[in-house]
PDB file of C-alpha atoms in Angstrom:
ATOM      1  CA  MET A 439      44.861 129.589 133.665  1.00 51.00           C
ATOM      2  CA  MET A 440      43.674 126.013 132.361  1.00 48.00           C
ATOM      3  CA  LYS A 441      45.541 126.781 129.109  1.00 47.00           C
ATOM      4  CA  GLU A 442      48.834 127.709 130.961  1.00 52.00           C
ATOM      5  CA  ASN A 443      48.693 124.488 133.079  1.00 53.00           C
ATOM      6  CA  ARG A 444      48.378 122.476 129.942  1.00 54.00           C
ATOM      7  CA  THR A 445      51.241 124.346 128.452  1.00 57.00           C
ATOM      8  CA  VAL A 446      53.391 123.592 131.341  1.00 49.00           C
ATOM      9  CA  LYS A 447      52.352 119.916 131.404  1.00 52.00           C
ATOM     10  CA  ASN A 448      53.174 119.586 127.554  1.00 56.00           C
ATOM     11  CA  VAL A 449      56.607 121.071 128.017  1.00 52.00           C
ATOM     12  CA  ARG A 450      57.177 118.662 130.787  1.00 58.00           C
ATOM     13  CA  LYS A 451      56.125 115.811 128.843  1.00 58.00           C
ATOM     14  CA  LYS A 452      58.393 116.743 126.088  1.00 59.00           C
ATOM     15  CA  LYS A 453      61.324 117.116 128.479  1.00 60.00           C
ATOM     16  CA  ARG A 454      60.686 113.648 129.842  1.00 61.00           C
ATOM     17  CA  ARG A 455      60.502 112.248 126.326  1.00 64.00           C
ATOM     18  CA  LYS A 456      63.625 113.843 125.399  1.00 63.00           C
ATOM     19  CA  LYS A 457      65.293 112.421 128.392  1.00 64.00           C
ATOM     20  CA  ARG A 458      63.998 108.874 127.458  1.00 68.00           C
ATOM     21  CA  TYR A 459      65.172 109.192 123.938  1.00 68.00           C
ATOM     22  CA  ALA A 460      68.502 110.311 125.242  1.00 63.00           C
ATOM     23  CA  LEU A 461      68.813 107.518 127.625  1.00 61.00           C
ATOM     24  CA  LYS A 462      67.954 105.112 125.030  1.00 63.00           C
ATOM     25  CA  PHE A 463      70.463 106.584 122.546  1.00 64.00           C
ATOM     26  CA  CYS A 464      73.063 106.229 125.522  1.00 62.00           C
ATOM     27  CA  LEU A 465      72.287 102.683 126.077  1.00 61.00           C
ATOM     28  CA  LEU A 466      72.294 101.750 122.558  1.00 64.00           C
ATOM     29  CA  VAL A 467      75.785 103.409 122.128  1.00 63.00           C
ATOM     30  CA  LEU A 468      76.920 101.451 125.244  1.00 57.00           C
ATOM     31  CA  ILE A 469      75.430  98.200 123.902  1.00 58.00           C
ATOM     32  CA  CYS A 470      77.116  98.740 120.552  1.00 60.00           C
ATOM     33  CA  ALA A 471      80.476  99.598 122.082  1.00 53.00           C
ATOM     34  CA  GLY A 472      80.153  96.620 124.323  1.00 50.00           C
ATOM     35  CA  ILE A 473      79.619  94.357 121.376  1.00 52.00           C
ATOM     36  CA  TYR A 474      82.412  96.088 119.363  1.00 56.00           C
ATOM     37  CA  PHE A 475      84.877  95.384 122.036  1.00 52.00           C
ATOM     38  CA  ALA A 476      83.515  92.039 122.833  1.00 49.00           C
ATOM     39  CA  LEU A 477      84.210  90.882 119.304  1.00 51.00           C
ATOM     40  CA  HIS A 478      87.596  92.406 119.100  1.00 60.00           C
ATOM     41  CA  ILE A 479      89.295  90.500 121.854  1.00 62.00           C
ATOM     42  CA  ASP A 480      92.200  88.525 121.042  1.00 75.00           C
ATOM     43  CA  TYR A 481      90.087  85.190 121.088  1.00 76.00           C
ATOM     44  CA  PHE A 482      88.747  86.152 117.676  1.00 80.00           C
ATOM     45  CA  ASP A 483      92.060  87.139 116.254  1.00 90.00           C
ATOM     46  CA  VAL A 484      92.892  85.249 112.887  1.00 93.00           C
ATOM     47  CA  ASP A 485      95.422  82.374 113.310  1.00 94.00           C
ATOM     48  CA  GLY A 486      94.875  80.350 110.258  1.00 95.00           C
ATOM     49  CA  ILE A 487      93.858  81.213 106.655  1.00 96.00           C
ATOM     50  CA  ALA A 488      93.233  78.174 104.350  1.00 97.00           C
ATOM     51  CA  VAL A 489      93.172  78.419 100.647  1.00 97.00           C
ATOM     52  CA  VAL A 490      91.170  75.534  98.729  1.00 96.00           C
ATOM     53  CA  GLY A 491      90.636  74.572  95.127  1.00 95.00           C
ATOM     54  CA  ASN A 492      93.583  76.287  93.490  1.00 95.00           C
ATOM     55  CA  LYS A 493      95.855  74.277  91.187  1.00 92.00           C
ATOM     56  CA  GLU A 494      97.653  76.894  88.984  1.00 88.00           C
ATOM     57  CA  ILE A 495      97.892  79.914  91.308  1.00 93.00           C
ATOM     58  CA  SER A 496      99.806  79.526  94.624  1.00 94.00           C
ATOM     59  CA  ASP A 497      98.474  80.038  97.953  1.00 96.00           C
ATOM     60  CA  GLY A 498     100.955  82.762  98.541  1.00 95.00           C
ATOM     61  CA  GLU A 499      99.717  84.724  95.607  1.00 96.00           C
ATOM     62  CA  ILE A 500      95.999  84.450  96.630  1.00 97.00           C
ATOM     63  CA  LEU A 501      96.929  85.470 100.140  1.00 96.00           C
ATOM     64  CA  LYS A 502      98.920  88.413  98.612  1.00 96.00           C
ATOM     65  CA  LEU A 503      95.963  89.513  96.730  1.00 97.00           C
ATOM     66  CA  SER A 504      93.429  88.938  99.748  1.00 96.00           C
ATOM     67  CA  GLU A 505      95.547  91.317 101.957  1.00 96.00           C
ATOM     68  CA  LEU A 506      94.597  89.082 104.811  1.00 96.00           C
ATOM     69  CA  LYS A 507      97.231  88.171 107.658  1.00 93.00           C
ATOM     70  CA  GLU A 508      97.212  86.295 110.775  1.00 94.00           C
ATOM     71  CA  GLY A 509      96.356  88.614 113.689  1.00 92.00           C
ATOM     72  CA  ASP A 510      93.605  90.438 111.972  1.00 92.00           C
ATOM     73  CA  ASN A 511      90.240  90.375 113.869  1.00 91.00           C
ATOM     74  CA  LEU A 512      87.954  87.930 112.275  1.00 90.00           C
ATOM     75  CA  PHE A 513      85.086  90.515 112.229  1.00 87.00           C
ATOM     76  CA  ASP A 514      87.095  92.864 110.396  1.00 90.00           C
ATOM     77  CA  VAL A 515      87.287  90.396 107.520  1.00 93.00           C
ATOM     78  CA  HIS A 516      84.738  91.608 104.834  1.00 93.00           C
ATOM     79  CA  PRO A 517      84.212  88.654 102.509  1.00 95.00           C
ATOM     80  CA  PHE A 518      82.784  90.694  99.580  1.00 96.00           C
ATOM     81  CA  LEU A 519      85.760  93.173  99.729  1.00 96.00           C
ATOM     82  CA  VAL A 520      88.312  90.201  99.985  1.00 97.00           C
ATOM     83  CA  GLN A 521      86.531  88.506  97.031  1.00 97.00           C
ATOM     84  CA  ARG A 522      86.832  91.565  94.883  1.00 96.00           C
ATOM     85  CA  LYS A 523      90.581  91.995  95.682  1.00 97.00           C
ATOM     86  CA  ILE A 524      91.330  88.335  94.772  1.00 97.00           C
ATOM     87  CA  LYS A 525      89.316  88.304  91.456  1.00 95.00           C
ATOM     88  CA  LYS A 526      91.723  91.146  90.168  1.00 94.00           C
ATOM     89  CA  ASN A 527      93.898  88.089  89.098  1.00 95.00           C
ATOM     90  CA  LEU A 528      91.925  87.067  85.699  1.00 95.00           C
ATOM     91  CA  TYR A 529      92.946  83.534  86.234  1.00 95.00           C
ATOM     92  CA  ILE A 530      90.645  83.389  89.229  1.00 95.00           C
ATOM     93  CA  GLU A 531      86.936  82.682  87.786  1.00 94.00           C
ATOM     94  CA  ASP A 532      85.041  82.624  91.191  1.00 95.00           C
ATOM     95  CA  VAL A 533      86.031  82.663  94.739  1.00 97.00           C
ATOM     96  CA  ASN A 534      84.177  82.429  98.142  1.00 97.00           C
ATOM     97  CA  VAL A 535      85.549  83.683 101.622  1.00 97.00           C
ATOM     98  CA  ASN A 536      84.211  82.156 104.682  1.00 96.00           C
ATOM     99  CA  ARG A 537      84.850  83.216 108.298  1.00 93.00           C
ATOM    100  CA  LYS A 538      85.328  80.256 110.666  1.00 93.00           C
ATOM    101  CA  LEU A 539      84.638  80.972 114.394  1.00 91.00           C
ATOM    102  CA  PRO A 540      86.384  81.601 116.411  1.00 91.00           C
ATOM    103  CA  CYS A 541      89.575  82.535 114.422  1.00 92.00           C
ATOM    104  CA  LYS A 542      90.033  80.885 110.985  1.00 96.00           C
ATOM    105  CA  VAL A 543      89.259  82.098 107.514  1.00 96.00           C
ATOM    106  CA  GLU A 544      88.721  79.887 104.360  1.00 97.00           C
ATOM    107  CA  ILE A 545      89.201  81.013 100.796  1.00 97.00           C
ATOM    108  CA  ILE A 546      87.642  78.815  98.178  1.00 97.00           C
ATOM    109  CA  VAL A 547      88.772  79.446  94.587  1.00 97.00           C
ATOM    110  CA  SER A 548      87.971  78.219  91.320  1.00 96.00           C
ATOM    111  CA  GLU A 549      90.297  78.883  88.456  1.00 94.00           C
ATOM    112  CA  ARG A 550      90.379  79.720  84.725  1.00 92.00           C
ATOM    113  CA  SER A 551      93.131  78.153  82.846  1.00 90.00           C
ATOM    114  CA  GLY A 552      95.040  79.938  79.822  1.00 94.00           C
ATOM    115  CA  LYS A 553      94.250  77.550  77.165  1.00 95.00           C
ATOM    116  CA  ALA A 554      95.598  79.338  74.122  1.00 97.00           C
ATOM    117  CA  GLN A 555      98.275  81.832  73.250  1.00 97.00           C
ATOM    118  CA  LEU A 556      99.080  84.231  70.135  1.00 98.00           C
ATOM    119  CA  THR A 557     101.812  86.334  69.380  1.00 97.00           C
ATOM    120  CA  PHE A 558     101.167  89.930  69.270  1.00 96.00           C
ATOM    121  CA  GLY A 559     104.158  91.945  68.410  1.00 94.00           C
ATOM    122  CA  LYS A 560     106.684  90.892  70.806  1.00 94.00           C
ATOM    123  CA  LYS A 561     103.980  89.866  73.428  1.00 97.00           C
ATOM    124  CA  TYR A 562     101.995  86.723  74.049  1.00 98.00           C
ATOM    125  CA  VAL A 563      98.057  87.087  74.522  1.00 98.00           C
ATOM    126  CA  VAL A 564      96.767  84.274  76.617  1.00 97.00           C
ATOM    127  CA  THR A 565      93.015  83.590  76.599  1.00 97.00           C
ATOM    128  CA  ASP A 566      90.732  81.107  78.079  1.00 95.00           C
ATOM    129  CA  ASN A 567      88.367  78.750  76.104  1.00 91.00           C
ATOM    130  CA  GLU A 568      86.006  81.668  75.157  1.00 92.00           C
ATOM    131  CA  GLY A 569      88.782  83.792  73.765  1.00 95.00           C
ATOM    132  CA  MET A 570      88.686  86.123  76.796  1.00 96.00           C
ATOM    133  CA  VAL A 571      92.209  87.650  77.309  1.00 97.00           C
ATOM    134  CA  LEU A 572      93.634  86.726  80.843  1.00 96.00           C
ATOM    135  CA  GLU A 573      97.185  88.069  80.165  1.00 96.00           C
ATOM    136  CA  ILE A 574      99.406  89.941  77.790  1.00 96.00           C
ATOM    137  CA  SER A 575     103.182  88.836  78.514  1.00 96.00           C
ATOM    138  CA  GLY A 576     106.701  89.223  77.328  1.00 96.00           C
ATOM    139  CA  GLU A 577     107.113  85.743  78.157  1.00 96.00           C
ATOM    140  CA  GLU A 578     105.704  82.635  76.561  1.00 95.00           C
ATOM    141  CA  LYS A 579     103.227  80.809  78.842  1.00 93.00           C
ATOM    142  CA  LYS A 580     102.047  77.176  79.395  1.00 92.00           C
ATOM    143  CA  ALA A 581      99.396  77.054  76.956  1.00 96.00           C
ATOM    144  CA  THR A 582      99.013  75.956  73.301  1.00 97.00           C
ATOM    145  CA  LEU A 583     100.667  78.549  70.887  1.00 98.00           C
ATOM    146  CA  ILE A 584      98.459  78.944  67.933  1.00 98.00           C
ATOM    147  CA  GLU A 585     100.436  79.957  64.921  1.00 96.00           C
ATOM    148  CA  GLY A 586      99.265  81.660  61.733  1.00 93.00           C
ATOM    149  CA  VAL A 587      96.572  83.748  63.445  1.00 96.00           C
ATOM    150  CA  GLU A 588      97.108  87.362  63.510  1.00 96.00           C
ATOM    151  CA  VAL A 589      95.854  89.520  66.370  1.00 97.00           C
ATOM    152  CA  THR A 590      94.336  92.773  65.668  1.00 97.00           C
ATOM    153  CA  GLU A 591      93.182  93.761  68.961  1.00 97.00           C
ATOM    154  CA  ALA A 592      93.858  92.526  72.560  1.00 97.00           C
ATOM    155  CA  GLU A 593      92.594  93.863  75.855  1.00 97.00           C
ATOM    156  CA  LEU A 594      92.358  92.335  79.293  1.00 96.00           C
ATOM    157  CA  LYS A 595      89.013  91.089  80.117  1.00 93.00           C
ATOM    158  CA  LYS A 596      88.033  91.386  76.622  1.00 96.00           C
ATOM    159  CA  THR A 597      87.743  88.834  73.742  1.00 97.00           C
ATOM    160  CA  VAL A 598      90.625  88.893  71.641  1.00 97.00           C
ATOM    161  CA  LYS A 599      90.134  90.145  67.995  1.00 97.00           C
ATOM    162  CA  VAL A 600      91.857  88.204  65.101  1.00 97.00           C
ATOM    163  CA  LYS A 601      92.000  88.732  61.521  1.00 95.00           C
ATOM    164  CA  ASP A 602      91.328  85.078  60.572  1.00 93.00           C
ATOM    165  CA  THR A 603      88.267  84.024  62.713  1.00 95.00           C
ATOM    166  CA  ASP A 604      87.671  80.799  60.899  1.00 96.00           C
ATOM    167  CA  THR A 605      91.140  79.409  61.734  1.00 96.00           C
ATOM    168  CA  TRP A 606      91.031  80.878  65.326  1.00 97.00           C
ATOM    169  CA  SER A 607      87.632  79.107  65.885  1.00 96.00           C
ATOM    170  CA  LYS A 608      89.045  75.857  64.463  1.00 96.00           C
ATOM    171  CA  ALA A 609      91.923  75.991  66.630  1.00 97.00           C
ATOM    172  CA  MET A 610      90.009  76.645  69.708  1.00 97.00           C
ATOM    173  CA  GLU A 611      87.813  73.790  68.973  1.00 97.00           C
ATOM    174  CA  LEU A 612      90.802  71.365  68.475  1.00 97.00           C
ATOM    175  CA  ILE A 613      92.078  72.608  71.822  1.00 97.00           C
ATOM    176  CA  ARG A 614      88.803  71.968  73.593  1.00 96.00           C
ATOM    177  CA  ILE A 615      88.619  68.407  72.093  1.00 97.00           C
ATOM    178  CA  THR A 616      92.186  67.648  73.059  1.00 96.00           C
ATOM    179  CA  GLU A 617      91.718  68.681  76.480  1.00 95.00           C
ATOM    180  CA  GLU A 618      88.451  66.649  76.880  1.00 95.00           C
ATOM    181  CA  ASN A 619      90.521  63.786  75.501  1.00 95.00           C
ATOM    182  CA  ASP A 620      93.458  64.040  78.018  1.00 94.00           C
ATOM    183  CA  LEU A 621      95.840  65.444  75.298  1.00 96.00           C
ATOM    184  CA  TYR A 622      97.936  68.500  75.143  1.00 96.00           C
ATOM    185  CA  PHE A 623      99.407  70.097  72.116  1.00 97.00           C
ATOM    186  CA  LYS A 624     102.493  72.519  72.744  1.00 97.00           C
ATOM    187  CA  LYS A 625     101.709  74.223  69.392  1.00 97.00           C
ATOM    188  CA  VAL A 626      99.163  74.275  66.669  1.00 98.00           C
ATOM    189  CA  LYS A 627      99.365  75.487  63.155  1.00 97.00           C
ATOM    190  CA  ILE A 628      96.287  75.307  60.784  1.00 97.00           C
ATOM    191  CA  GLU A 629      96.622  75.942  57.051  1.00 95.00           C
ATOM    192  CA  GLY A 630      93.404  75.597  55.265  1.00 93.00           C
ATOM    193  CA  ASP A 631      92.423  71.859  55.946  1.00 95.00           C
ATOM    194  CA  ASN A 632      95.778  70.829  57.132  1.00 97.00           C
ATOM    195  CA  VAL A 633      96.860  70.621  60.649  1.00 97.00           C
ATOM    196  CA  SER A 634     100.219  70.609  62.356  1.00 98.00           C
ATOM    197  CA  ALA A 635      99.956  69.870  66.057  1.00 98.00           C
ATOM    198  CA  TYR A 636     103.165  69.739  68.060  1.00 98.00           C
ATOM    199  CA  VAL A 637     103.395  67.465  71.051  1.00 97.00           C
ATOM    200  CA  PHE A 638     107.036  68.363  71.642  1.00 96.00           C
ATOM    201  CA  ASP A 639     109.250  70.803  69.992  1.00 95.00           C
ATOM    202  CA  LYS A 640     110.188  68.154  67.354  1.00 96.00           C
ATOM    203  CA  LEU A 641     107.253  65.570  67.630  1.00 97.00           C
ATOM    204  CA  VAL A 642     104.434  66.811  65.335  1.00 98.00           C
ATOM    205  CA  CYS A 643     100.907  65.248  64.339  1.00 97.00           C
ATOM    206  CA  LYS A 644     100.081  66.051  60.710  1.00 97.00           C
ATOM    207  CA  GLY A 645      96.786  65.389  58.883  1.00 97.00           C
ATOM    208  CA  LYS A 646      93.568  66.797  57.629  1.00 97.00           C
ATOM    209  CA  TYR A 647      91.501  68.706  60.493  1.00 97.00           C
ATOM    210  CA  ASP A 648      88.694  66.250  60.592  1.00 96.00           C
ATOM    211  CA  ASP A 649      91.056  63.269  60.593  1.00 97.00           C
ATOM    212  CA  VAL A 650      93.021  64.747  63.471  1.00 97.00           C
ATOM    213  CA  VAL A 651      89.738  65.341  65.307  1.00 97.00           C
ATOM    214  CA  ASP A 652      88.437  61.917  64.733  1.00 96.00           C
ATOM    215  CA  ASN A 653      91.726  60.147  65.762  1.00 96.00           C
ATOM    216  CA  ILE A 654      91.936  62.374  69.026  1.00 96.00           C
ATOM    217  CA  GLN A 655      88.161  61.436  69.940  1.00 96.00           C
ATOM    218  CA  ASN A 656      88.623  57.717  69.227  1.00 94.00           C
ATOM    219  CA  ASP A 657      91.839  57.630  71.316  1.00 94.00           C
ATOM    220  CA  ALA A 658      93.942  56.211  68.386  1.00 95.00           C
ATOM    221  CA  LEU A 659      96.208  59.172  68.658  1.00 96.00           C
ATOM    222  CA  LYS A 660      96.523  59.085  72.351  1.00 94.00           C
ATOM    223  CA  ALA A 661      97.661  55.329  72.026  1.00 94.00           C
ATOM    224  CA  VAL A 662     100.447  56.313  69.614  1.00 95.00           C
ATOM    225  CA  VAL A 663     101.612  59.384  71.692  1.00 95.00           C
ATOM    226  CA  PHE A 664     101.574  57.311  74.880  1.00 94.00           C
ATOM    227  CA  ASP A 665     103.516  54.485  73.208  1.00 95.00           C
ATOM    228  CA  LEU A 666     106.219  57.010  72.160  1.00 95.00           C
ATOM    229  CA  TYR A 667     106.398  58.527  75.411  1.00 92.00           C
ATOM    230  CA  GLN A 668     106.947  55.270  77.058  1.00 94.00           C
ATOM    231  CA  LYS A 669     110.005  54.840  74.650  1.00 93.00           C
ATOM    232  CA  GLY A 670     111.115  58.209  75.339  1.00 94.00           C
ATOM    233  CA  THR A 671     110.624  59.265  71.674  1.00 95.00           C
ATOM    234  CA  GLU A 672     110.297  63.230  71.306  1.00 95.00           C
ATOM    235  CA  ALA A 673     111.031  63.635  67.795  1.00 96.00           C
ATOM    236  CA  GLY A 674     109.471  62.457  64.336  1.00 97.00           C
ATOM    237  CA  VAL A 675     106.129  62.811  62.597  1.00 97.00           C
ATOM    238  CA  ILE A 676     102.737  61.106  63.491  1.00 97.00           C
ATOM    239  CA  ASN A 677     101.030  60.959  60.118  1.00 97.00           C
ATOM    240  CA  ILE A 678      97.015  60.822  60.763  1.00 97.00           C
ATOM    241  CA  GLY A 679      94.570  59.732  58.157  1.00 95.00           C
ATOM    242  CA  SER A 680      90.926  58.460  57.978  1.00 92.00           C
ATOM    243  CA  ASN A 681      89.631  55.515  59.573  1.00 89.00           C
ATOM    244  CA  ASN A 682      91.551  55.471  62.688  1.00 87.00           C
ATOM    245  CA  TYR A 683      94.791  55.569  61.014  1.00 92.00           C
ATOM    246  CA  CYS A 684      98.062  56.707  62.602  1.00 93.00           C
ATOM    247  CA  SER A 685     101.664  56.157  61.668  1.00 92.00           C
ATOM    248  CA  PHE A 686     105.048  57.232  62.987  1.00 94.00           C
ATOM    249  CA  THR A 687     107.953  58.330  61.061  1.00 92.00           C
ATOM    250  CA  PRO A 688     111.230  58.935  63.000  1.00 89.00           C
TER     251      PRO A 688
END
């Protein structure tokens, strides 16, 4: 008899426990539903998306990549997923997406720049400073064209492979030094120790590699280029020698 009473009591306890669990579950569902609907009222609809840090890539291109639009709910914006979408553009080095309560989104980007380009058949291979391929295009881009270096393999997101690695390394070092000293060459050709670096299509700097580097770093070349620019001169030869020597021949 006592065993039967204990069994009945245990059954009743289990039923009460199940009811409590069911009640707690229902309350949890109601609370979650309440939070969800509270967060999805019009008050949290995105009414402004700011893009910060971009110089080369337009706001429109970044917004298109993000797939964000005004009217989206702020809490449906998943920063990590948006960042992955934007970084499909290889010119984007890093991106942060911040939700700003109650209805703003901020996209902060840092960009890679195309520093050099090489011809590859009828295509142009654009790379960053490290030689990583950012773009393979049928049109010439705004990046220093390196002539005389043969591309053997080019694949997006991978380092370009070239036949003459020594010349390629010299060219990339020259581009880096030029950028650091606020100069830009439209085209560079290195043959052995000789350099031809084009400021414009018909204005070329010629000299030995080490002399060209020295004259860039000590600003002697910049002074000559700036003077010619002020005069509107876009054709001729800037001869570069040792000991800060630069002379212009029309």
